[in-house]
């Protein structure tokens, strides 16, 4: 024991605190890396979704395949990766923030909430998982909202007459022409399409993973299957908010500023209830693949990064 006046700190408690710190760092690094890698692979689905939603706002109706063909015809195959740089930045930062916040929030919720009957040590209840996923993703969505605005506008080249040279140029241009508020355009729809998504997703993901693990299946297969199933449900549940977000962020590029409620009213008046599901197919495909792969990579990377950090710490000579 290390004595300091009347207080004492055990070596085991110091080790535990260090381990928790390493787990948080492992979460950030693993989440950021997996998010950045996967975002590049699924970017075409995001570009198609944005095109579908933007065209629908103009009264143009296309199928997912039709939007894909038009994009390739107008911009070539490279056009399918338009907006990749802000997408990578958003996910690398956003996923890292999400997983870091998730680690802190789920620990806080677990430690300060009463245990349910039959709840194992360290296991979150469905309600606790729902709260942890929703709050952590809401924080990440708020932090990355400016980059989300840039991403959406770069994906749809007809949003304005301005041609952005890159993510930083776009941020500066929007801030100069629309003020700081322009970078937060569609803030609430952004949060409301992301926080509920992760709340629903994390609740279903943790529940399915626990059920599948009981059957003795491989961890990688369980993580992917649980993630894919949870992503489909969560994506469909939050699709209307995503449509409102896209419309608000693109319309603002032309000098029009509509509230979320007004944007919803316009969408319903021009396209009916089905207008709120435009772009659902590519978004479901993108979210399912992206989220399932990110979480699978995350679950595989965290223990490896943690072991590497522990080995590095032990090999570092103490002063």
XYZ file of C-alpha atoms in Angstrom:
319
model
C 0.000 0.000 0.000
C 1.124 3.588 -0.731
C 0.478 5.835 2.273
C -0.323 9.562 1.844
C -1.480 11.111 5.116
C -4.665 9.327 6.151
C -5.486 8.070 2.637
C -4.146 4.955 0.961
C -4.240 3.753 -2.638
C -3.681 0.129 -3.509
C -1.521 -0.962 -6.423
C -4.476 -2.968 -7.740
C -6.703 0.120 -7.808
C -4.022 2.065 -9.713
C -3.718 -0.813 -12.154
C -7.492 -0.934 -12.578
C -7.657 2.798 -13.244
C -4.855 2.521 -15.800
C -6.650 -0.386 -17.460
C -9.886 1.616 -17.682
C -7.965 4.500 -19.256
C -6.420 2.131 -21.778
C -9.864 0.727 -22.603
C -11.152 4.244 -23.321
C -8.163 4.962 -25.568
C -8.611 1.611 -27.301
C -12.265 2.492 -27.909
C -11.361 5.810 -29.560
C -8.606 4.347 -31.743
C -10.577 1.254 -32.741
C -13.748 3.205 -33.448
C -12.017 5.923 -35.470
C -10.014 3.459 -37.558
C -12.935 1.173 -38.336
C -15.212 4.127 -39.118
C -12.724 5.697 -41.536
C -12.045 2.431 -43.394
C -15.659 1.396 -43.827
C -16.891 4.884 -44.817
C -14.874 4.828 -48.044
C -16.367 1.479 -49.068
C -20.021 2.489 -48.611
C -19.788 6.108 -49.832
C -21.565 5.384 -53.179
C -24.684 4.330 -51.276
C -24.674 7.651 -49.421
C -24.283 9.618 -52.655
C -27.214 7.747 -54.237
C -29.362 8.345 -51.137
C -28.598 12.073 -51.137
C -29.400 12.295 -54.871
C -32.730 10.504 -54.383
C -33.763 12.795 -51.521
C -32.606 15.976 -53.300
C -34.402 15.060 -56.533
C -37.572 14.165 -54.614
C -37.550 17.678 -53.120
C -37.693 18.974 -56.718
C -40.542 16.646 -57.640
C -38.314 14.183 -59.509
C -39.037 10.552 -58.705
C -36.440 7.873 -59.418
C -35.682 4.356 -58.300
C -32.404 3.587 -56.566
C -31.092 1.935 -59.743
C -32.275 4.918 -61.798
C -30.452 7.392 -59.553
C -27.329 5.253 -59.782
C -27.437 5.268 -63.594
C -27.990 9.037 -63.750
C -25.066 9.689 -61.398
C -22.680 7.528 -63.417
C -23.878 9.097 -66.690
C -23.487 12.679 -65.418
C -20.373 12.386 -63.260
C -18.742 9.086 -64.131
C -17.836 6.381 -61.643
C -15.726 8.868 -59.665
C -18.907 10.816 -58.925
C -20.062 7.964 -56.697
C -17.285 8.873 -54.260
C -18.086 12.589 -54.189
C -17.937 13.898 -50.625
C -15.652 11.101 -49.435
C -13.206 13.402 -47.605
C -15.817 14.945 -45.259
C -17.396 11.511 -44.852
C -14.105 10.016 -43.665
C -13.489 13.004 -41.391
C -17.006 12.848 -39.977
C -16.913 9.130 -39.268
C -13.321 9.027 -38.020
C -14.105 11.786 -35.518
C -17.757 10.907 -34.948
C -17.271 7.189 -34.368
C -14.312 7.868 -32.082
C -16.352 10.369 -30.043
C -19.327 7.988 -30.061
C -17.391 5.016 -28.696
C -15.515 7.128 -26.149
C -18.754 8.680 -24.900
C -20.399 5.258 -24.934
C -17.746 3.806 -22.633
C -18.171 6.619 -20.101
C -21.973 6.770 -20.308
C -22.662 3.051 -20.086
C -20.343 2.814 -17.055
C -22.163 5.729 -15.397
C -25.620 4.359 -16.187
C -24.672 0.868 -15.010
C -23.039 2.069 -11.787
C -25.826 4.446 -10.784
C -28.847 2.377 -11.831
C -30.487 -0.346 -9.760
C -29.846 -3.913 -10.931
C -32.746 -5.731 -12.525
C -33.662 -9.318 -11.575
C -31.284 -11.773 -13.198
C -29.044 -9.004 -14.545
C -25.435 -10.193 -14.652
C -22.495 -8.104 -13.455
C -21.467 -5.640 -16.179
C -24.491 -6.450 -18.339
C -26.742 -3.574 -19.426
C -30.498 -3.937 -19.426
C -32.326 -3.075 -22.699
C -33.344 0.331 -21.285
C -29.777 1.057 -20.140
C -28.418 0.059 -23.559
C -31.033 2.275 -25.255
C -30.003 5.283 -23.148
C -26.266 4.639 -23.549
C -26.439 4.309 -27.318
C -28.754 7.287 -27.797
C -26.910 9.786 -25.590
C -23.454 8.890 -26.895
C -24.535 9.102 -30.533
C -26.373 12.361 -29.923
C -23.134 13.868 -28.602
C -21.182 12.620 -31.624
C -23.824 13.931 -34.079
C -23.772 17.364 -32.454
C -19.969 17.562 -32.580
C -19.796 16.579 -36.262
C -22.823 18.547 -37.534
C -20.707 21.106 -39.485
C -18.921 18.310 -41.350
C -22.281 16.624 -42.025
C -23.501 19.824 -43.719
C -20.369 19.868 -45.901
C -20.698 16.167 -46.701
C -24.313 16.505 -47.839
C -23.618 19.473 -50.091
C -20.522 17.942 -51.649
C -22.442 14.762 -52.413
C -25.060 16.727 -54.363
C -23.203 18.964 -56.801
C -26.352 20.873 -57.846
C -27.028 22.118 -54.312
C -25.571 25.514 -55.225
C -23.434 27.214 -57.849
C -20.465 27.092 -55.468
C -17.869 24.406 -56.150
C -16.108 23.337 -52.996
C -12.409 22.503 -53.319
C -12.368 20.349 -50.226
C -13.687 19.962 -46.705
C -11.792 22.912 -45.216
C -12.697 25.186 -48.146
C -16.349 24.194 -47.804
C -16.355 24.925 -44.060
C -14.840 28.351 -44.634
C -17.148 29.173 -47.563
C -20.332 28.207 -45.726
C -19.254 30.107 -42.603
C -18.456 33.205 -44.694
C -21.659 33.180 -46.763
C -24.183 31.914 -44.184
C -22.542 32.583 -40.865
C -21.829 30.076 -38.119
C -25.495 29.028 -38.163
C -25.009 27.717 -41.701
C -22.651 25.065 -40.372
C -25.309 23.906 -37.921
C -28.128 23.793 -40.473
C -30.386 20.824 -39.833
C -28.930 20.326 -36.355
C -32.043 18.844 -34.738
C -32.925 16.497 -37.609
C -29.277 15.407 -37.607
C -29.406 14.598 -33.896
C -32.873 13.047 -34.196
C -31.803 10.759 -37.036
C -28.624 9.673 -35.243
C -29.419 9.491 -31.512
C -32.568 7.330 -31.870
C -30.761 5.219 -34.463
C -27.969 4.345 -32.055
C -30.375 4.007 -29.120
C -32.445 1.415 -30.995
C -29.374 -0.146 -32.576
C -27.359 -0.574 -29.375
C -30.354 -1.938 -27.467
C -31.045 -4.574 -30.152
C -27.369 -5.266 -30.807
C -26.493 -6.037 -27.188
C -29.624 -8.155 -26.719
C -29.102 -10.189 -29.916
C -25.409 -10.656 -29.234
C -26.119 -12.036 -25.767
C -28.751 -14.408 -27.157
C -26.520 -15.673 -29.983
C -23.470 -16.111 -27.726
C -25.472 -18.483 -25.552
C -25.727 -20.805 -28.550
C -21.952 -21.131 -28.787
C -21.551 -19.395 -32.159
C -18.319 -17.697 -33.301
C -17.861 -14.185 -31.910
C -17.163 -12.529 -35.284
C -20.243 -14.066 -36.902
C -22.381 -13.167 -33.898
C -21.173 -9.551 -33.908
C -21.864 -9.121 -37.627
C -25.287 -10.814 -37.638
C -26.400 -8.900 -34.539
C -25.187 -5.631 -36.028
C -26.865 -6.201 -39.394
C -30.246 -7.092 -37.909
C -30.187 -4.174 -35.477
C -29.142 -1.725 -38.204
C -32.088 -2.558 -40.487
C -34.657 -1.861 -37.762
C -32.916 1.303 -36.516
C -32.463 2.724 -40.041
C -36.106 2.365 -41.034
C -37.257 3.883 -37.735
C -35.161 7.037 -38.275
C -35.574 7.477 -42.048
C -38.057 10.418 -41.869
C -35.636 12.500 -39.777
C -32.862 11.773 -42.276
C -35.030 13.041 -45.162
C -35.766 16.282 -43.273
C -32.050 16.729 -42.480
C -30.999 16.352 -46.118
C -33.659 18.769 -47.379
C -32.774 21.428 -44.814
C -29.049 21.265 -45.513
C -29.444 21.372 -49.301
C -32.189 24.023 -49.447
C -30.074 26.337 -47.271
C -27.394 26.294 -49.975
C -29.776 28.285 -52.192
C -30.480 30.910 -49.546
C -33.686 29.384 -48.203
C -33.918 28.613 -44.506
C -36.797 26.390 -43.417
C -37.446 25.057 -39.936
C -37.676 21.297 -39.381
C -41.469 21.546 -38.993
C -41.866 23.613 -42.179
C -39.592 21.230 -44.084
C -41.730 18.312 -42.908
C -44.910 20.096 -44.011
C -43.502 20.843 -47.475
C -42.371 17.236 -47.898
C -45.792 15.891 -46.919
C -47.629 18.372 -49.173
C -45.549 17.617 -52.251
C -44.930 13.898 -51.858
C -47.233 12.546 -49.194
C -46.144 10.146 -46.477
C -43.939 8.183 -48.904
C -41.719 11.275 -49.268
C -40.406 10.532 -45.764
C -39.084 7.153 -46.924
C -37.240 8.370 -50.030
C -33.725 6.940 -50.126
C -34.549 4.234 -47.590
C -33.097 1.363 -49.650
C -29.555 2.732 -50.134
C -29.567 4.043 -46.563
C -30.589 0.649 -45.185
C -27.887 -1.064 -47.257
C -25.277 1.504 -46.268
C -26.170 1.608 -42.565
C -26.439 -2.166 -42.328
C -23.061 -2.855 -43.925
C -21.331 0.119 -42.292
C -22.648 -0.380 -38.777
C -22.271 -4.155 -38.779
C -18.690 -4.009 -40.105
C -17.700 -1.085 -37.842
C -18.981 -2.829 -34.719
C -17.452 -6.157 -35.774
C -14.086 -4.469 -36.342
C -14.514 -2.537 -33.092
C -15.198 -5.662 -31.049
C -12.193 -7.381 -32.627
C -9.818 -4.406 -32.392
C -10.498 -3.210 -28.831
C -8.985 -6.253 -27.049
C -6.012 -6.255 -29.437
C -5.317 -2.525 -28.997
C -5.753 -2.910 -25.229
C -3.214 -5.769 -25.130
C -0.760 -3.728 -27.227
C -1.130 -0.744 -24.891
C -0.652 -2.969 -21.831
C 2.447 -4.588 -23.330
C 3.853 -1.144 -24.193
C 3.150 0.115 -20.672
C 4.865 -2.870 -19.060
C 7.897 -2.571 -21.347
C 8.346 1.137 -20.537
C 10.885 1.524 -17.702
C 9.405 3.200 -14.630
C 11.226 6.248 -13.266
